[in-house]
mmCIF file of C-alpha atoms in Angstrom:
data_model
loop_
_atom_site.group_PDB
_atom_site.id
_atom_site.type_symbol
_atom_site.label_atom_id
_atom_site.label_comp_id
_atom_site.label_asym_id
_atom_site.label_seq_id
_atom_site.Cartn_x
_atom_site.Cartn_y
_atom_site.Cartn_z
ATOM 1 C CA MET F 27 22.729 8.199 131.483
ATOM 2 C CA ASP F 28 21.113 11.235 129.893
ATOM 3 C CA ARG F 29 20.061 13.500 132.746
ATOM 4 C CA GLN F 30 16.949 14.516 130.815
ATOM 5 C CA THR F 31 15.660 10.944 130.663
ATOM 6 C CA ASP F 32 15.360 7.968 132.967
ATOM 7 C CA THR F 33 16.383 4.896 130.989
ATOM 8 C CA GLY F 34 15.600 2.392 133.723
ATOM 9 C CA ALA F 35 19.218 1.245 134.019
ATOM 10 C CA SER F 36 18.777 0.870 137.790
ATOM 11 C CA ASN F 37 15.513 -1.043 137.429
ATOM 12 C CA LEU F 38 15.658 -4.776 138.145
ATOM 13 C CA LEU F 39 12.730 -5.504 135.832
ATOM 14 C CA TYR F 40 14.264 -3.636 132.905
ATOM 15 C CA ARG F 41 17.565 -5.448 133.350
ATOM 16 C CA HIS F 42 15.688 -8.779 133.417
ATOM 17 C CA PRO F 43 12.736 -8.524 130.997
ATOM 18 C CA GLU F 44 11.604 -12.076 131.724
ATOM 19 C CA LEU F 45 10.829 -10.886 135.264
ATOM 20 C CA TYR F 46 9.005 -7.811 133.946
ATOM 21 C CA GLU F 47 6.394 -10.036 132.303
ATOM 22 C CA VAL F 48 5.879 -11.933 135.564
ATOM 23 C CA ALA F 49 5.550 -8.836 137.761
ATOM 24 C CA TYR F 50 3.284 -7.082 135.234
ATOM 25 C CA ASP F 51 1.136 -9.959 134.052
ATOM 26 C CA GLY F 52 -0.724 -7.902 131.453
ATOM 27 C CA ALA F 53 -4.168 -8.538 133.003
ATOM 28 C CA GLY F 54 -5.419 -10.365 129.928
ATOM 29 C CA HIS F 55 -3.967 -7.821 127.484
ATOM 30 C CA ALA F 56 -6.113 -5.115 129.107
ATOM 31 C CA VAL F 57 -4.088 -2.203 127.730
ATOM 32 C CA ALA F 58 -3.930 -3.607 124.204
ATOM 33 C CA ARG F 59 -7.649 -4.388 124.281
ATOM 34 C CA LEU F 60 -8.374 -0.820 125.352
ATOM 35 C CA ALA F 61 -6.247 0.419 122.447
ATOM 36 C CA GLU F 62 -8.260 -1.855 120.148
ATOM 37 C CA THR F 63 -11.459 -0.206 121.392
ATOM 38 C CA ILE F 64 -10.102 3.339 121.114
ATOM 39 C CA LEU F 65 -8.807 2.809 117.582
ATOM 40 C CA HIS F 66 -12.076 1.301 116.435
ATOM 41 C CA ASP F 67 -14.049 4.122 118.072
ATOM 42 C CA GLN F 68 -11.943 6.856 116.504
ATOM 43 C CA LEU F 69 -11.185 5.339 113.089
ATOM 44 C CA GLY F 70 -14.321 3.259 112.561
ATOM 45 C CA HIS F 71 -12.088 0.260 111.833
ATOM 46 C CA GLN F 72 -8.829 -1.266 112.953
ATOM 47 C CA PRO F 73 -5.849 0.541 111.401
ATOM 48 C CA ALA F 74 -3.735 -1.036 108.686
ATOM 49 C CA SER F 75 -0.479 0.087 110.329
ATOM 50 C CA LEU F 76 0.712 0.929 113.858
ATOM 51 C CA LEU F 77 3.913 2.249 115.449
ATOM 52 C CA ASP F 78 4.463 1.483 119.141
ATOM 53 C CA LEU F 79 7.002 3.783 120.810
ATOM 54 C CA GLY F 80 8.575 2.363 123.962
ATOM 55 C CA CYS F 81 7.340 -1.137 123.143
ATOM 56 C CA GLY F 82 9.331 -2.871 125.896
ATOM 57 C CA THR F 83 8.960 -6.643 125.697
ATOM 58 C CA GLY F 84 6.392 -6.303 122.918
ATOM 59 C CA ARG F 85 3.538 -8.006 124.715
ATOM 60 C CA ASP F 86 0.958 -5.324 123.913
ATOM 61 C CA LEU F 87 2.165 -5.181 120.336
ATOM 62 C CA GLU F 88 1.897 -8.960 120.033
ATOM 63 C CA TYR F 89 -1.828 -8.718 120.735
ATOM 64 C CA LEU F 90 -2.331 -5.760 118.389
ATOM 65 C CA ALA F 91 -0.422 -7.581 115.649
ATOM 66 C CA THR F 92 -3.239 -10.149 115.558
ATOM 67 C CA LEU F 93 -5.533 -7.321 114.385
ATOM 68 C CA ILE F 94 -3.200 -5.017 112.456
ATOM 69 C CA PRO F 95 -1.118 -6.400 109.565
ATOM 70 C CA ASP F 96 1.716 -3.844 109.678
ATOM 71 C CA VAL F 97 3.190 -3.131 113.133
ATOM 72 C CA VAL F 98 6.571 -1.777 114.220
ATOM 73 C CA GLY F 99 7.838 -1.616 117.808
ATOM 74 C CA VAL F 100 10.631 0.718 118.935
ATOM 75 C CA ASP F 101 12.502 0.813 122.238
ATOM 76 C CA HIS F 102 15.821 2.270 123.402
ATOM 77 C CA GLN F 103 16.570 -0.416 126.003
ATOM 78 C CA ARG F 104 18.560 -3.140 124.300
ATOM 79 C CA ALA F 105 17.831 -5.825 126.916
ATOM 80 C CA MET F 106 14.081 -5.352 126.541
ATOM 81 C CA LEU F 107 14.334 -5.330 122.764
ATOM 82 C CA ASP F 108 16.526 -8.445 122.618
ATOM 83 C CA TYR F 109 13.962 -10.258 124.754
ATOM 84 C CA ALA F 110 11.105 -9.024 122.542
ATOM 85 C CA ARG F 111 12.847 -10.247 119.389
ATOM 86 C CA HIS F 112 13.533 -13.646 120.924
ATOM 87 C CA ARG F 113 10.038 -14.074 122.351
ATOM 88 C CA ARG F 114 8.114 -12.545 119.432
ATOM 89 C CA PRO F 115 10.257 -13.066 116.325
ATOM 90 C CA ARG F 116 7.520 -12.303 113.787
ATOM 91 C CA ILE F 117 7.233 -8.662 114.860
ATOM 92 C CA ASP F 118 9.402 -5.887 113.440
ATOM 93 C CA PHE F 119 11.289 -4.454 116.440
ATOM 94 C CA ARG F 120 13.716 -1.551 116.086
ATOM 95 C CA LEU F 121 16.255 -0.047 118.476
ATOM 96 C CA GLY F 122 15.680 3.688 118.672
ATOM 97 C CA ASP F 123 15.150 6.824 120.750
ATOM 98 C CA MET F 124 11.635 8.252 120.593
ATOM 99 C CA ARG F 125 13.097 11.774 120.619
ATOM 100 C CA THR F 126 15.056 11.317 117.400
ATOM 101 C CA LEU F 127 13.480 8.344 115.599
ATOM 102 C CA ARG F 128 12.749 8.814 111.902
ATOM 103 C CA LEU F 129 11.597 5.772 109.939
ATOM 104 C CA GLU F 130 10.779 7.842 106.838
ATOM 105 C CA ARG F 131 7.216 6.546 106.692
ATOM 106 C CA THR F 132 3.823 7.176 108.297
ATOM 107 C CA PHE F 133 1.348 5.014 110.209
ATOM 108 C CA GLU F 134 -2.410 5.023 110.664
ATOM 109 C CA ALA F 135 -1.987 4.662 114.437
ATOM 110 C CA ILE F 136 0.752 5.367 116.994
ATOM 111 C CA THR F 137 0.829 4.191 120.610
ATOM 112 C CA THR F 138 3.074 4.704 123.613
ATOM 113 C CA PHE F 139 2.233 2.698 126.725
ATOM 114 C CA GLY F 140 3.729 1.799 130.082
ATOM 115 C CA TYR F 141 4.724 5.356 131.056
ATOM 116 C CA ALA F 142 7.352 5.477 128.307
ATOM 117 C CA LEU F 143 6.664 9.199 127.990
ATOM 118 C CA ALA F 144 7.207 9.630 131.756
ATOM 119 C CA ASP F 145 10.858 8.678 131.206
ATOM 120 C CA ILE F 146 11.234 11.907 129.205
ATOM 121 C CA HIS F 147 11.863 14.697 131.703
ATOM 122 C CA ALA F 148 12.903 17.898 129.917
ATOM 123 C CA ASN F 149 10.271 20.056 128.218
ATOM 124 C CA ARG F 150 12.340 20.300 125.030
ATOM 125 C CA ASP F 151 12.602 16.507 124.887
ATOM 126 C CA ILE F 152 8.858 16.030 125.322
ATOM 127 C CA ASP F 153 8.504 18.443 122.404
ATOM 128 C CA ARG F 154 10.919 16.286 120.400
ATOM 129 C CA VAL F 155 8.849 13.164 121.117
ATOM 130 C CA MET F 156 5.752 14.918 119.817
ATOM 131 C CA ALA F 157 7.721 15.895 116.720
ATOM 132 C CA THR F 158 8.567 12.219 116.236
ATOM 133 C CA CYS F 159 4.890 11.308 116.468
ATOM 134 C CA ALA F 160 4.014 14.006 113.929
ATOM 135 C CA ALA F 161 6.795 12.883 111.576
ATOM 136 C CA HIS F 162 5.247 9.400 111.460
ATOM 137 C CA SER F 163 1.663 10.643 111.081
ATOM 138 C CA ARG F 164 -0.589 11.443 108.145
ATOM 139 C CA PRO F 165 -3.862 13.403 108.304
ATOM 140 C CA GLY F 166 -6.193 11.335 110.486
ATOM 141 C CA THR F 167 -3.534 9.271 112.284
ATOM 142 C CA VAL F 168 -4.716 8.390 115.805
ATOM 143 C CA LEU F 169 -2.195 8.644 118.635
ATOM 144 C CA ILE F 170 -2.734 6.976 122.040
ATOM 145 C CA VAL F 171 -0.489 8.065 124.916
ATOM 146 C CA GLU F 172 -0.535 6.462 128.358
ATOM 147 C CA VAL F 173 0.399 9.021 131.028
ATOM 148 C CA ILE F 174 0.261 9.142 134.802
ATOM 149 C CA ASP F 175 -2.709 11.193 135.981
ATOM 150 C CA PRO F 176 -1.065 13.700 138.396
ATOM 151 C CA LEU F 177 -4.263 13.794 140.462
ATOM 152 C CA ARG F 178 -4.263 10.020 141.026
ATOM 153 C CA THR F 179 -0.663 9.210 141.933
ATOM 154 C CA GLY F 180 -1.968 7.830 145.225
ATOM 155 C CA GLU F 181 -3.419 4.940 143.213
ATOM 156 C CA LEU F 182 -0.047 3.814 141.837
ATOM 157 C CA PRO F 183 0.812 0.242 142.919
ATOM 158 C CA ARG F 184 2.792 -0.046 146.146
ATOM 159 C CA THR F 185 3.504 -3.775 145.970
ATOM 160 C CA LEU F 186 4.768 -6.206 143.334
ATOM 161 C CA THR F 187 5.443 -9.922 143.499
ATOM 162 C CA ILE F 188 7.553 -12.288 141.443
ATOM 163 C CA ASP F 189 6.905 -15.979 142.068
ATOM 164 C CA ILE F 190 8.608 -18.336 139.634
ATOM 165 C CA PRO F 191 10.572 -21.557 140.263
ATOM 166 C CA ASP F 192 13.976 -19.824 140.363
ATOM 167 C CA LEU F 193 12.980 -16.660 142.171
ATOM 168 C CA ARG F 194 10.568 -15.427 144.809
ATOM 169 C CA ALA F 195 10.650 -11.690 145.457
ATOM 170 C CA ASP F 196 8.315 -9.086 146.893
ATOM 171 C CA ALA F 197 8.694 -5.357 146.369
ATOM 172 C CA ILE F 198 7.533 -2.356 148.353
ATOM 173 C CA THR F 199 7.390 0.932 146.441
ATOM 174 C CA GLU F 200 7.547 4.423 147.909
ATOM 175 C CA TYR F 201 6.872 7.655 146.019
ATOM 176 C CA ARG F 202 8.061 11.204 146.589
ATOM 177 C CA HIS F 203 6.967 14.298 144.664
ATOM 178 C CA HIS F 204 9.450 16.835 143.317
ATOM 179 C CA HIS F 205 6.908 19.514 142.513
ATOM 180 C CA ALA F 206 9.194 22.111 140.924
ATOM 181 C CA GLN F 207 10.445 19.587 138.362
ATOM 182 C CA GLN F 208 7.065 17.819 138.014
ATOM 183 C CA LEU F 209 8.855 14.551 138.772
ATOM 184 C CA LEU F 210 7.647 11.621 140.817
ATOM 185 C CA GLU F 211 10.504 9.736 142.465
ATOM 186 C CA GLN F 212 9.857 5.997 142.643
ATOM 187 C CA HIS F 213 11.932 3.979 145.090
ATOM 188 C CA ARG F 214 11.355 0.233 145.085
ATOM 189 C CA THR F 215 12.908 -2.305 147.463
ATOM 190 C CA TRP F 216 12.907 -5.951 146.382
ATOM 191 C CA ARG F 217 13.118 -8.531 149.169
ATOM 192 C CA ARG F 218 14.719 -11.781 148.016
ATOM 193 C CA ALA F 219 16.328 -14.722 149.776
ATOM 194 C CA GLN F 220 19.655 -13.497 148.349
ATOM 195 C CA GLY F 221 19.193 -10.031 149.866
ATOM 196 C CA LEU F 222 17.671 -6.666 149.052
ATOM 197 C CA VAL F 223 17.696 -4.961 145.644
ATOM 198 C CA HIS F 224 16.931 -1.249 145.332
ATOM 199 C CA ASP F 225 15.440 0.414 142.234
ATOM 200 C CA LEU F 226 15.207 4.149 141.649
ATOM 201 C CA ALA F 227 13.304 5.924 138.880
ATOM 202 C CA HIS F 228 11.961 9.420 138.223
ATOM 203 C CA LEU F 229 8.711 9.840 136.297
ATOM 204 C CA ARG F 230 7.633 13.069 134.597
ATOM 205 C CA LEU F 231 4.082 14.162 135.371
ATOM 206 C CA LEU F 232 2.077 15.950 132.677
ATOM 207 C CA HIS F 233 -1.178 17.734 133.442
ATOM 208 C CA PRO F 234 -3.992 17.416 130.860
ATOM 209 C CA LYS F 235 -3.819 20.955 129.440
ATOM 210 C CA GLU F 236 -0.030 20.749 129.359
ATOM 211 C CA LEU F 237 -0.160 17.554 127.305
ATOM 212 C CA GLU F 238 -2.777 19.149 125.065
ATOM 213 C CA TYR F 239 -0.386 22.064 124.461
ATOM 214 C CA TYR F 240 2.437 19.776 123.309
ATOM 215 C CA LEU F 241 0.079 17.777 121.096
ATOM 216 C CA ASP F 242 -1.515 20.844 119.532
ATOM 217 C CA ASN F 243 1.905 22.326 118.713
ATOM 218 C CA HIS F 244 2.557 19.293 116.514
ATOM 219 C CA GLY F 245 -0.785 19.110 114.778
ATOM 220 C CA PHE F 246 -2.736 16.781 117.099
ATOM 221 C CA ASP F 247 -6.257 17.431 118.428
ATOM 222 C CA VAL F 248 -7.132 15.688 121.694
ATOM 223 C CA LEU F 249 -10.168 13.449 121.259
ATOM 224 C CA CYS F 250 -10.788 11.880 124.666
ATOM 225 C CA ALA F 251 -9.181 10.150 127.632
ATOM 226 C CA TYR F 252 -9.828 6.633 128.930
ATOM 227 C CA GLN F 253 -9.060 4.794 132.159
ATOM 228 C CA LEU F 254 -8.634 1.165 133.160
ATOM 229 C CA PRO F 255 -9.446 -0.277 136.599
ATOM 230 C CA GLU F 256 -6.589 -2.820 136.621
ATOM 231 C CA LYS F 257 -4.196 -2.303 139.537
ATOM 232 C CA HIS F 258 -1.076 -1.687 137.430
ATOM 233 C CA THR F 259 -2.812 1.015 135.363
ATOM 234 C CA ALA F 260 -4.955 2.457 138.146
ATOM 235 C CA ALA F 261 -3.321 5.892 137.886
ATOM 236 C CA SER F 262 -3.150 5.908 134.088
ATOM 237 C CA ALA F 263 -4.927 8.120 131.615
ATOM 238 C CA PHE F 264 -4.962 6.907 128.016
ATOM 239 C CA VAL F 265 -5.189 10.070 125.932
ATOM 240 C CA ALA F 266 -6.260 9.752 122.297
ATOM 241 C CA ALA F 267 -5.514 12.441 119.719
ATOM 242 C CA ARG F 268 -5.908 12.792 115.949
ATOM 243 C CA HIS F 269 -3.377 14.407 113.614
ATOM 244 C CA ARG F 270 -4.662 17.326 111.542
ATOM 245 C CA GLY F 271 -1.875 17.015 109.029
ATOM 246 C CA ASP F 272 -0.447 20.504 109.630
ATOM 247 C CA GLY F 273 2.002 20.277 112.550
#
């Protein structure tokens, strides 16, 4: 595993994407619906094309694809992408790293949800992600980034439940701050009839002016930030930015 990223290899839900969609039920496509609102507010219409970086199982993109004719989803986790392709075969999913991806085209909108950016730990790699966003942007492209609000980490979910015919599991999550590295350590213990399963992840925290600095360096102007009250996004900030066309 790349020490500058956290690929989720030790995460039960990433290894079993069908469980991910049970644990995170999507709350009626709340995140995708918020993106719909943001894009309409900032563009005055729904975009004709959208790139979703870190698309996971593709559930958010599936909703957005009902509004946007040209969508592409990219993820670096093969298990998640294989599940997305099987479950949502009409969507164009690509295997790729958001630090190095180059599709040789631009989009009217770009999104990255589900703390995909938090898996990028090193400053130089965050810079590379922003370069990827700029490389796929044209003047006026709207970018939406979901990040963890460092001031609201206490609102992150502490419990998760999976309840399907073949599996019943409850998880308790504990968090620990590593302030010097701006990392939030997430330790989750799943209790199942078959025994305990332990997950470990590290999430990069970005403060608002810090994120603005990375965006500005690659030609993006921050427009606004939105929040959702749903429990799984309670600590999220959805930051919207527009590309100037110069970065």
